[in-house]
Amino acid sequence: MFLAALLDEWRYFTLNVRWNGTASRMVSSSVVLPSSEPIPILWENLLDDEEPPALRYICECEATDSRHQAACLPSCLCTDCSTSSACACLGRRSAAYDESGRLRCLVDPAAADEDASVVIECTSACACWPNCSNSVVSRGLTTPLQVFKTLNRGWAVRTLSSLPIGAFVCEYAGELISSEQTRRRLKRRRAEAAEAETCRGGGAYVKNYVMTVREHLISGRVLRTTIDPTEVGNVARFINHACRPNLVQHLVRVGSLVPRVALFACREIASGEELTMYYGDYHVAAASSEPPPSRTSGGPCGGPAVGMTAGMTRCLCGEVCCRGFLPFDSDATIDDEDHADEP
């Protein structure tokens, strides 16, 4: 019943990455980052002797309570989902991916209908596995990536191979946490960040990335999923913000009603290029390389940013259209009480 309602009512989703941090001290190496990905992830620091922050690596989001473990989706009995009219995973929606595994709504927006916005992939429990064209995110990382140290933006991620538009890059993985856990963690980390203010220019620093995804249904109901990769996460934790990013977020469900945030190339990306994402809200049906307006910074791309307010952080993306500050969701605070509609 819930799945049918979701497919009938789903309109769009918004997200916000809550960011706070201070400048860090700086560390030299080129080795493999400990991970359980299908392919190794390298890291490199040619500036100093700092190593990437400690991280318990996971390839997909990890539930912290039973709420995120119970909602499972049925598997399909198809031998070829691309020709089946009764696939339990695709349903009445058109295929989300083309024959090369690229997200169709990015490759050819005019050819993608609104049904493609809700992506439900086939899994290893389906009869079509492992050669199904409707399995992309569930196969995990296939693009060689490298985490590297930057001069003024901490750690970042670059691709070691060229990527076409619509190509899947990686998932934004972390712990799935409740609203109460979010408030407690953000409160603690903000206190830690305040202490770190005294260490600017040569001491400890605190960074915190908590992504909150809100799915908006026609009925007005909002489904919220919160991902915290601060201590438990994957390579996406190191991807920086840019006001004109080369990656876009798309929600994908794989065997569960809980969505996974998958990052896809929204334009062609050259080998060696840094990967970036936009940290604010956007309408996935209109996803493009142009970032949407931020609620607080406002103004058209390229226009001046509004004066800095409490909680905002200066943006260092260097884009011509840089708005000056990272997107700031004034509604997404540690006192946010909008959690009655959590799935």
XYZ file of C-alpha atoms in Angstrom:
343
model
C 0.000 0.000 0.000
C 2.744 2.441 0.927
C 4.704 1.723 -2.273
C 1.605 2.252 -4.435
C 0.902 5.558 -2.683
C 4.505 6.625 -3.104
C 4.472 5.936 -6.861
C 1.110 7.672 -7.303
C 1.900 10.738 -5.214
C 5.671 11.301 -5.580
C 6.367 14.794 -6.947
C 9.978 15.780 -6.229
C 12.612 15.803 -3.521
C 14.786 18.408 -1.889
C 17.947 17.979 0.112
C 20.250 19.973 2.302
C 23.745 19.162 3.509
C 24.337 20.719 6.894
C 27.902 21.948 6.933
C 30.014 23.471 9.633
C 33.735 23.551 10.007
C 36.900 25.525 10.540
C 40.216 25.695 8.775
C 42.451 22.725 9.499
C 46.134 22.210 10.010
C 47.768 20.430 7.283
C 50.125 16.031 6.256
C 52.378 13.117 2.076
C 51.320 9.967 0.493
C 49.682 8.134 -2.398
C 48.129 4.911 -1.129
C 44.879 2.964 -1.103
C 42.069 4.199 1.123
C 40.758 1.317 3.271
C 37.375 0.422 1.830
C 35.192 -2.501 0.809
C 34.376 -1.127 -2.653
C 34.610 -3.424 -5.739
C 37.617 -1.368 -6.900
C 40.341 0.339 -4.796
C 40.127 4.038 -3.920
C 43.438 5.905 -3.869
C 44.329 8.894 -1.752
C 47.067 11.416 -2.297
C 48.511 14.354 -0.378
C 51.330 16.301 -2.027
C 51.047 19.248 0.363
C 51.945 17.950 3.828
C 51.817 14.866 6.058
C 48.119 14.743 6.923
C 46.136 11.573 6.237
C 42.399 11.429 5.438
C 40.150 11.481 8.539
C 39.427 8.133 10.172
C 36.316 6.572 8.680
C 34.587 3.233 9.100
C 33.957 2.569 5.428
C 30.595 1.322 4.175
C 29.382 0.979 0.582
C 25.738 1.779 1.277
C 23.767 3.421 4.055
C 23.632 1.651 7.394
C 20.511 1.633 9.551
C 20.781 2.700 13.169
C 17.262 1.605 14.171
C 14.566 -0.847 13.055
C 12.613 1.879 11.257
C 15.142 1.778 8.431
C 15.367 -2.015 8.318
C 11.757 -3.162 8.009
C 10.508 -1.650 4.734
C 11.439 -4.101 1.949
C 10.374 -4.067 -1.703
C 9.300 -7.175 -3.656
C 11.670 -8.701 -6.225
C 10.706 -9.345 -9.842
C 10.465 -12.627 -11.766
C 11.535 -11.200 -15.136
C 14.226 -12.688 -17.315
C 14.491 -9.420 -19.271
C 13.052 -6.366 -17.523
C 13.548 -4.167 -20.578
C 10.895 -6.140 -22.488
C 8.629 -7.157 -19.617
C 5.297 -5.404 -19.140
C 4.793 -6.833 -15.653
C 8.094 -6.122 -13.928
C 7.528 -5.668 -10.192
C 10.476 -3.253 -10.001
C 9.805 -1.061 -13.036
C 6.039 -1.245 -12.697
C 4.357 1.127 -15.141
C 7.353 3.470 -15.219
C 9.696 3.768 -18.157
C 13.269 2.516 -17.780
C 15.425 4.871 -15.720
C 18.673 3.908 -17.489
C 19.689 3.651 -21.120
C 21.534 0.681 -22.643
C 24.842 2.051 -21.308
C 23.567 2.361 -17.742
C 23.314 6.155 -17.882
C 20.441 7.995 -16.180
C 18.007 8.797 -18.994
C 16.600 12.003 -17.510
C 20.106 13.511 -17.654
C 21.120 12.134 -21.051
C 17.909 13.267 -22.754
C 15.591 15.249 -20.447
C 12.989 15.624 -23.215
C 12.654 11.841 -23.546
C 12.288 11.151 -19.818
C 8.797 11.333 -18.368
C 8.009 12.141 -14.750
C 7.629 8.446 -13.885
C 11.399 8.051 -14.372
C 11.918 10.281 -11.324
C 11.065 7.345 -9.063
C 13.832 4.792 -9.620
C 13.420 1.283 -8.183
C 16.268 -1.036 -9.161
C 16.348 -4.785 -9.472
C 18.468 -6.596 -6.884
C 20.246 -9.922 -6.431
C 16.892 -11.335 -5.260
C 15.363 -10.769 -8.722
C 15.321 -13.471 -11.417
C 16.971 -11.080 -13.912
C 20.143 -10.683 -11.828
C 23.055 -10.202 -12.517
C 22.739 -8.933 -16.102
C 19.735 -6.631 -15.703
C 19.918 -3.142 -17.230
C 17.839 -1.924 -14.278
C 20.721 -2.531 -11.852
C 23.274 0.286 -11.719
C 23.587 1.745 -8.228
C 23.172 -1.716 -6.672
C 26.365 -2.882 -8.442
C 28.432 -0.374 -6.472
C 31.424 1.727 -7.448
C 32.879 1.099 -10.923
C 34.659 4.422 -11.531
C 38.266 4.723 -10.241
C 38.378 7.623 -7.775
C 41.083 9.365 -5.770
C 40.790 11.367 -2.565
C 43.304 14.225 -2.512
C 44.275 17.194 -0.363
C 43.554 20.711 -1.633
C 45.182 23.992 -0.726
C 42.170 25.653 0.885
C 39.168 23.277 0.811
C 40.379 20.299 2.809
C 40.014 16.916 1.120
C 38.400 16.432 -2.273
C 37.664 13.671 -4.801
C 38.738 13.382 -8.446
C 37.861 10.829 -11.098
C 40.705 8.868 -12.675
C 38.702 8.124 -15.828
C 36.483 10.231 -18.057
C 32.743 10.121 -17.414
C 29.859 10.692 -19.859
C 26.773 12.631 -18.825
C 24.368 10.462 -16.823
C 27.048 8.039 -15.602
C 26.707 6.739 -12.036
C 29.672 7.720 -9.868
C 28.969 6.727 -6.269
C 26.399 6.729 -3.512
C 26.249 9.239 -0.652
C 26.496 6.654 2.128
C 26.422 7.023 5.882
C 24.359 6.190 8.935
C 20.587 6.553 8.622
C 19.588 8.544 11.673
C 16.382 9.872 13.202
C 15.453 13.503 13.818
C 16.338 13.171 17.488
C 19.731 11.674 16.668
C 20.304 14.477 14.163
C 19.624 17.163 16.764
C 21.881 15.511 19.348
C 24.767 14.983 16.925
C 24.601 18.486 15.442
C 24.466 20.048 18.869
C 27.531 18.094 19.997
C 29.492 18.822 16.817
C 28.689 22.510 16.885
C 30.061 22.628 20.402
C 33.192 20.861 19.166
C 33.460 23.318 16.271
C 33.204 26.231 18.677
C 36.119 24.818 20.668
C 38.088 24.375 17.465
C 37.784 28.101 16.751
C 40.686 28.612 19.142
C 42.811 26.239 17.013
C 42.441 28.062 13.687
C 45.575 28.005 11.576
C 47.280 25.069 13.201
C 45.153 22.761 15.253
C 42.227 20.387 15.299
C 39.125 20.983 13.239
C 35.613 19.593 13.075
C 33.701 18.966 9.855
C 30.179 17.670 9.797
C 28.161 16.556 6.788
C 24.582 15.516 7.518
C 22.337 15.241 4.463
C 18.585 15.546 4.918
C 16.409 14.426 2.007
C 12.756 15.448 1.891
C 10.451 13.701 -0.586
C 7.344 15.740 -1.349
C 4.117 13.896 -2.208
C 1.102 15.337 -4.005
C -0.917 14.956 -0.814
C 1.438 17.382 0.900
C 3.066 14.699 2.967
C 6.843 14.903 3.299
C 9.029 11.811 3.768
C 12.361 12.580 5.376
C 15.599 10.583 5.316
C 18.743 11.784 7.095
C 22.231 10.471 6.304
C 25.260 11.089 8.528
C 28.647 10.074 6.995
C 30.793 11.877 9.561
C 32.257 8.760 11.211
C 30.670 5.979 9.133
C 30.492 6.599 5.403
C 32.118 6.263 1.998
C 34.158 8.235 -0.542
C 31.284 10.681 -1.175
C 31.990 12.170 2.252
C 35.008 13.921 0.702
C 33.190 15.441 -2.290
C 33.164 19.236 -2.092
C 30.413 21.723 -2.888
C 30.442 23.841 -6.048
C 27.948 26.434 -7.223
C 28.181 24.861 -10.697
C 28.728 21.155 -9.887
C 29.471 18.284 -12.248
C 27.468 15.754 -10.193
C 23.758 15.696 -9.420
C 21.894 13.718 -6.755
C 19.094 11.307 -7.642
C 17.080 9.056 -5.336
C 17.226 5.329 -6.060
C 15.491 2.535 -4.165
C 17.200 -0.840 -4.052
C 15.167 -3.541 -2.290
C 13.910 -1.069 0.318
C 11.521 1.868 0.636
C 14.356 3.859 2.193
C 15.930 5.835 -0.696
C 19.621 5.844 -1.538
C 21.200 9.103 -2.719
C 23.116 8.308 -5.903
C 25.474 10.786 -7.567
C 25.468 10.973 -11.385
C 27.506 13.042 -13.834
C 25.367 15.967 -15.022
C 27.850 16.785 -17.793
C 30.879 15.158 -19.383
C 33.747 14.967 -16.870
C 37.397 14.659 -17.883
C 39.826 12.218 -16.273
C 41.621 13.938 -13.389
C 38.830 16.480 -12.835
C 37.588 17.145 -9.324
C 34.068 15.901 -8.586
C 31.657 18.350 -6.982
C 28.034 18.406 -5.900
C 25.600 21.131 -4.904
C 24.837 21.136 -1.187
C 21.375 22.732 -1.425
C 17.829 21.937 -2.523
C 16.872 21.222 -6.105
C 14.072 19.702 -8.146
C 15.404 16.478 -9.639
C 13.095 16.717 -12.653
C 14.901 19.900 -13.643
C 18.401 18.662 -12.733
C 21.169 20.264 -14.760
C 24.602 21.765 -14.369
C 22.955 25.019 -13.277
C 22.502 25.099 -9.483
C 19.105 26.135 -8.105
C 18.650 29.295 -6.038
C 19.599 28.925 -2.384
C 16.913 29.918 0.074
C 19.225 32.283 1.904
C 21.827 33.408 -0.607
C 19.184 33.948 -3.305
C 19.717 35.854 -6.511
C 20.501 34.526 -9.975
C 23.630 32.548 -10.708
C 26.459 35.039 -10.938
C 24.668 37.628 -8.802
C 25.943 38.900 -5.463
C 25.357 36.820 -2.369
C 23.275 38.180 0.454
C 25.143 39.118 3.616
C 26.343 36.258 5.761
C 24.085 35.126 8.597
C 24.693 32.842 11.556
C 25.412 29.296 10.423
C 26.529 30.238 6.909
C 29.969 29.324 5.575
C 31.941 31.092 2.861
C 32.100 29.188 -0.423
C 35.527 28.624 -1.999
C 34.426 26.794 -5.149
C 36.004 29.415 -7.421
C 33.220 29.244 -10.031
C 32.336 32.389 -11.972
C 28.769 31.996 -10.699
C 29.852 31.442 -7.072
C 27.252 32.815 -4.670
C 29.797 33.522 -1.978
C 28.410 31.189 0.689
C 27.480 27.525 0.942
C 23.720 26.863 0.670
C 22.066 27.363 4.028
C 18.715 25.886 4.957
C 17.349 28.083 7.733
C 14.634 25.485 8.378
C 17.170 22.695 8.959
C 18.404 23.537 12.432
C 19.006 21.394 15.481
C 15.612 22.573 16.722
C 13.841 21.439 13.529
C 10.586 19.750 14.576
C 9.512 18.725 11.059
C 9.779 15.005 11.647
C 6.208 13.823 12.036
C 6.175 12.369 8.522
C 9.280 10.219 8.729
C 8.763 6.866 6.978
